Short mmCIF file of C-alpha atoms in Angstrom, two decimals:
data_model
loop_
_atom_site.label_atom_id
_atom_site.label_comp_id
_atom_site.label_asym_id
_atom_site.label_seq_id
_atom_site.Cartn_x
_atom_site.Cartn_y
_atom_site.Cartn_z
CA UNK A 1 61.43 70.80 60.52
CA UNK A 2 63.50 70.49 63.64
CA UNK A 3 64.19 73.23 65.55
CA UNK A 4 65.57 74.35 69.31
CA UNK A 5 64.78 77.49 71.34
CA UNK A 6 66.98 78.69 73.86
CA UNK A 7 66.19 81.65 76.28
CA UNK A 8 67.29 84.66 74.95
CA UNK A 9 70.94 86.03 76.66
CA UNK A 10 72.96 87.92 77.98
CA UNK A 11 73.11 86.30 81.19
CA UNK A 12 74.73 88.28 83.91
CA UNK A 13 75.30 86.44 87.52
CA UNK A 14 77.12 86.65 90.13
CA UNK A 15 79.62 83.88 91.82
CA UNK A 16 77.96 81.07 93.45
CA UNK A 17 74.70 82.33 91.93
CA UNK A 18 72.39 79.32 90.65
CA UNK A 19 71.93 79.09 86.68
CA UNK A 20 69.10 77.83 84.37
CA UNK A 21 69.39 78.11 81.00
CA UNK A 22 65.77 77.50 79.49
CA UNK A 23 66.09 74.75 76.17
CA UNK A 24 62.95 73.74 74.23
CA UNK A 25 63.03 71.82 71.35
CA UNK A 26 60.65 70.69 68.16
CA UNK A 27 61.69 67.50 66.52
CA UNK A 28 59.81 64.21 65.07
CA UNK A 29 60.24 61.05 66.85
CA UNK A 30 63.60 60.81 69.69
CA UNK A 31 66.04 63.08 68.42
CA UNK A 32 69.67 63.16 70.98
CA UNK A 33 69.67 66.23 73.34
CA UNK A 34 72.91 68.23 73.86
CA UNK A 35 74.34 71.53 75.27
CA UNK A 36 78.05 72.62 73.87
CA UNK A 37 80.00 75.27 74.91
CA UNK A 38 82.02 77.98 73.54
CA UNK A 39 84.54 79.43 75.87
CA UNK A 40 85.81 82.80 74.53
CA UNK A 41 88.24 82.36 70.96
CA UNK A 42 87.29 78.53 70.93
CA UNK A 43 85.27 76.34 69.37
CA UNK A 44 82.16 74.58 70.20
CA UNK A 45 82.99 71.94 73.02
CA UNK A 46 80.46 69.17 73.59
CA UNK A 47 79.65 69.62 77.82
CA UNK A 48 76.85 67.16 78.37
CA UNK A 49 74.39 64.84 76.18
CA UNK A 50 70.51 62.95 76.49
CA UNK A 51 69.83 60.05 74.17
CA UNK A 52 66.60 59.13 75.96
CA UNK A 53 63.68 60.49 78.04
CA UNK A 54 64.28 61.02 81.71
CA UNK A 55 68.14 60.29 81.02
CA UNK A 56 70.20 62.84 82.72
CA UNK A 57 73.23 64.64 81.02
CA UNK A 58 75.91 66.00 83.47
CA UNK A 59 79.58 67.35 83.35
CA UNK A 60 81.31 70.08 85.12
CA UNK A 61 78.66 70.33 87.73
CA UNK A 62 76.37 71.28 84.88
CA UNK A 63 73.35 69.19 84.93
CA UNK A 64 70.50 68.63 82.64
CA UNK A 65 67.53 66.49 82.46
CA UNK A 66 65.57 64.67 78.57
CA UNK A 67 61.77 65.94 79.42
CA UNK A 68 59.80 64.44 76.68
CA UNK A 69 56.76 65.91 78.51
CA UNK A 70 57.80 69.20 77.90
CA UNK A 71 59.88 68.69 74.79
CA UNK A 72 62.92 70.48 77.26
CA UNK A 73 66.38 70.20 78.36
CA UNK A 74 66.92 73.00 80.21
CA UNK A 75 70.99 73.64 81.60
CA UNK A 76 71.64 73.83 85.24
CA UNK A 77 74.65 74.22 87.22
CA UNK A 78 74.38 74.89 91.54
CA UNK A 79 76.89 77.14 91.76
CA UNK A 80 78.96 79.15 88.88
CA UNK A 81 82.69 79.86 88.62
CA UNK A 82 83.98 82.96 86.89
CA UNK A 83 85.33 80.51 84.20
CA UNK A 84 81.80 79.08 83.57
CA UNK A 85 81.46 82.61 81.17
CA UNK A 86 81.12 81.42 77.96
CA UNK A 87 78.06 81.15 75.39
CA UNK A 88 76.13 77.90 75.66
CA UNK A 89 74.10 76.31 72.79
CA UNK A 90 71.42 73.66 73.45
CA UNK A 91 71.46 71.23 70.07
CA UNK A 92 69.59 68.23 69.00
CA UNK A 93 70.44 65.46 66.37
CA UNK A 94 68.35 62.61 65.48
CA UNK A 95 70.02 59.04 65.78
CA UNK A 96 68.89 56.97 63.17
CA UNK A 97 70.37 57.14 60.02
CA UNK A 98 74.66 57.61 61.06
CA UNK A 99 76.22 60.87 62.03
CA UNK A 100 73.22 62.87 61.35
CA UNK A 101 74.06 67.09 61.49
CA UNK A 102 73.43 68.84 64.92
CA UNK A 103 70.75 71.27 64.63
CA UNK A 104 71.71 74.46 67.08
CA UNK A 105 69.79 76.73 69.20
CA UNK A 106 70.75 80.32 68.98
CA UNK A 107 73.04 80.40 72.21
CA UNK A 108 73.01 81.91 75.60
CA UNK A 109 76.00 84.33 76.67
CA UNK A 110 76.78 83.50 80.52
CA UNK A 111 78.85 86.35 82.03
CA UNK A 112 79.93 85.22 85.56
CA UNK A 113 81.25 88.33 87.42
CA UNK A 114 83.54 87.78 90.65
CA UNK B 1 93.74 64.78 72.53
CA UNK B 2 93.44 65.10 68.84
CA UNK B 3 91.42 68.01 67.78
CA UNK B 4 90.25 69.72 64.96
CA UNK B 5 92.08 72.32 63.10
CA UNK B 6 91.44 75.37 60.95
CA UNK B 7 93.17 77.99 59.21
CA UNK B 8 92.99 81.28 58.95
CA UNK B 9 91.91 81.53 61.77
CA UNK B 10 90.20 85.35 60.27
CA UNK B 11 90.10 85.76 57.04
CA UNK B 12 89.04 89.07 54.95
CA UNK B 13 87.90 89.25 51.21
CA UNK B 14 86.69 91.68 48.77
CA UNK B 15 82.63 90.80 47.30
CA UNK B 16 82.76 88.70 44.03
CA UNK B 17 86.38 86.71 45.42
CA UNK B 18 87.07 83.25 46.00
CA UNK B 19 87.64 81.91 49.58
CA UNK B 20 89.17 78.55 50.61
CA UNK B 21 88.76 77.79 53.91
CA UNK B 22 90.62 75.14 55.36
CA UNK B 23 90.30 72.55 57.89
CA UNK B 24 92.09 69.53 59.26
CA UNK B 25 89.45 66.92 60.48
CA UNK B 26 91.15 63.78 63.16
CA UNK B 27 92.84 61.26 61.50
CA UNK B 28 90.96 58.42 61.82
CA UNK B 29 87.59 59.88 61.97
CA UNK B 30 85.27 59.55 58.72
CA UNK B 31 82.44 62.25 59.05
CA UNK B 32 83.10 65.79 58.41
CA UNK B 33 80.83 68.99 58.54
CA UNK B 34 80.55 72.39 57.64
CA UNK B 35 78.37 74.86 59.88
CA UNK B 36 78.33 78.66 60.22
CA UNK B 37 77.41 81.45 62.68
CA UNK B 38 76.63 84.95 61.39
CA UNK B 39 76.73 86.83 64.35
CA UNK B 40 74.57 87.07 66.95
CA UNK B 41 72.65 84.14 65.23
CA UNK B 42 72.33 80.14 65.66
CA UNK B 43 75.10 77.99 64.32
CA UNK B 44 73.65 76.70 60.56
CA UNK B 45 74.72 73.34 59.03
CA UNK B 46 76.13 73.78 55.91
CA UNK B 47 77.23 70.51 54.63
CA UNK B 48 78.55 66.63 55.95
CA UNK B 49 80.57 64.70 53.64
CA UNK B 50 81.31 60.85 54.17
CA UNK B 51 82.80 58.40 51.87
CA UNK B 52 84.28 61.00 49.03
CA UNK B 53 81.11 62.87 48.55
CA UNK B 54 78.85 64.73 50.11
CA UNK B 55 76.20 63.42 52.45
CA UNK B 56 73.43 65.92 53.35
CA UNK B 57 73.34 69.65 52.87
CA UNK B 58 71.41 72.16 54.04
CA UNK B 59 69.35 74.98 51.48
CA UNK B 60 71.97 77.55 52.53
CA UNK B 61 74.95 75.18 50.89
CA UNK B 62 74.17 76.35 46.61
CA UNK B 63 75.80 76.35 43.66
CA UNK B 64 78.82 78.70 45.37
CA UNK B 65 79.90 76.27 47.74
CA UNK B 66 81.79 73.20 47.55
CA UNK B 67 83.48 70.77 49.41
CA UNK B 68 86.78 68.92 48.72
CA UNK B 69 88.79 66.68 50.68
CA UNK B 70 91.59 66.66 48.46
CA UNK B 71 94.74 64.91 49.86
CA UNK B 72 93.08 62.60 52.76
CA UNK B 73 93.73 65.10 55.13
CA UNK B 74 92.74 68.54 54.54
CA UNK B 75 89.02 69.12 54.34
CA UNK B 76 88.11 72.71 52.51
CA UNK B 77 85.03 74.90 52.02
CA UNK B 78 85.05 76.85 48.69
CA UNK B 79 82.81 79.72 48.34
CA UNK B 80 83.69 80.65 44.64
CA UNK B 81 82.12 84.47 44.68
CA UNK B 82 81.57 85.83 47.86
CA UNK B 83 78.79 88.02 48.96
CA UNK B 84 78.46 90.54 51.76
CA UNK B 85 76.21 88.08 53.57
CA UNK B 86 78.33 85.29 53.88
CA UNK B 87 80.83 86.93 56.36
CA UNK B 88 80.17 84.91 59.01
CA UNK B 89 82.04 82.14 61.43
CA UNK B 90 82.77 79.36 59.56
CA UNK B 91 82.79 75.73 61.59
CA UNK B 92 84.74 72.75 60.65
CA UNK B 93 83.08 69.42 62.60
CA UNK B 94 84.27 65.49 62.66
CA UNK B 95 83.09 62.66 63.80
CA UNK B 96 83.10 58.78 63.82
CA UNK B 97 85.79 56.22 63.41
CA UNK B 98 82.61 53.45 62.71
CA UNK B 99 81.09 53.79 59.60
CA UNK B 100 76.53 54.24 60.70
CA UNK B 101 77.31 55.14 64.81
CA UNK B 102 76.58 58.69 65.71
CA UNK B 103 79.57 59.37 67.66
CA UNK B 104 79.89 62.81 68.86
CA UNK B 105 81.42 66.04 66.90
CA UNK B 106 84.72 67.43 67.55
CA UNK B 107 84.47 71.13 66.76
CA UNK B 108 87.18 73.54 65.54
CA UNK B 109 87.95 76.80 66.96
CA UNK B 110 86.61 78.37 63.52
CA UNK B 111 87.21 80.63 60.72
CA UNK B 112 85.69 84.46 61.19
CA UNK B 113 85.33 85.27 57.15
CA UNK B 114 85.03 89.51 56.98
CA UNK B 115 84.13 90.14 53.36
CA UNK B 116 83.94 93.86 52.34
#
């Protein structure tokens, strides 16, 4: 079945440091690509979406790129705030069919330290 | 912005109870979920419900849970004898205000069920 692997966290960086979080996924046909993001005592918040191949997702300087190549949509962001800490889950969903579930990676803690 | 609520926001329960948990989806969307997160794992769907009955469910959603949205607003997980490994944080999701469009999910802040 579907599936999506995330790098395994904690991440620990500093301010201004430059962050990848590694996203792979494992799905039939062109499922949606997403990343959503937890801030501490909150839900899941969506942060950025791919519906197609070589479309580019970006919000909150957070950028990432649909590789179908690679089956990947790795997380990147040029420069972190402190407020960027939060845990990060990469998810997929497949379009056809209505308001199909999300399926979830495991997450990635980001701690951003001043 | 609307959003979605839930309540308690932590609940605890003794093995072998009965746990409602309850969520408020936005008003005028159609689609609601269930997903959970024991810790330290991946967020599992549980359950989406459209149209008065339930949609899709996932192996993890048997006989002990259900589903109700009983007054047009209130959406509720039942879990009708708990066991040790359902303690776990418990997601309420929403989505679409058009009927076959896969608009996005609005997540709730969750539910952390403790059962002891």
């Amino acid at each position: 079945g579907d599936s999506v692997t995330q790098m395994e966290g904690p991440v620990t960086l500093s301010e201004e440091a430059f962050l990848t979080i590694n996203c792979t996924y494992t799905a039939t046909g062109y499922p949606s690509l997403f990343w959503y993001v937890q801030y501490p005592g909150e839900g899941l918040q969506l942060l950025l979406k791919a519906t197609k191949a070589d479309d580019k997702g970006s919000n909150k300087g957070f950028e990432a790129t649909y590789r179908k190549e690679t089956t990947s949509f790795h997380l990147e962001k040029g420069s972190v705030q402190v407020s960027d800490s939060a845990v990060y889950f990469c998810a997929l969903r497949h379009p056809l069919g209505g308001n199909t579930p999300l399926v979830f990676g495991k997450g990635t803690r980001l701690s951003v330290i001043a | 912005e609307p959003e979605v609520t839930q309540t308690p926001s932590h609940q605890v329960t003794q093995m072998g109870q009965e746990v409602i948990l309850r969520c408020v989806p936005i008003s005028n969307h159609l689609y609601f979920y269930w997903y959970r997160q024991i810790l330290g794992q991946k967020v599992e769907f549980l359950v989406s419900f459209y149209n008065n009955e339930i949609s899709e469910k996932s192996e993890i959603f048997d006989d002990q849970f259900s589903v109700e949205r009983p007054d047009g607003s209130n959406f509720t997980l039942k879990i009708r004898s708990t066991k040790l490994e359902d303690s776990a944080m418990y997601f309420c999701a929403s989505s679409g205000d058009q009927p076959g469009y896969n608009s996005p999910l609005h997540f709730g802040n969750g539910t952390r069920l403790t059962v002891t």
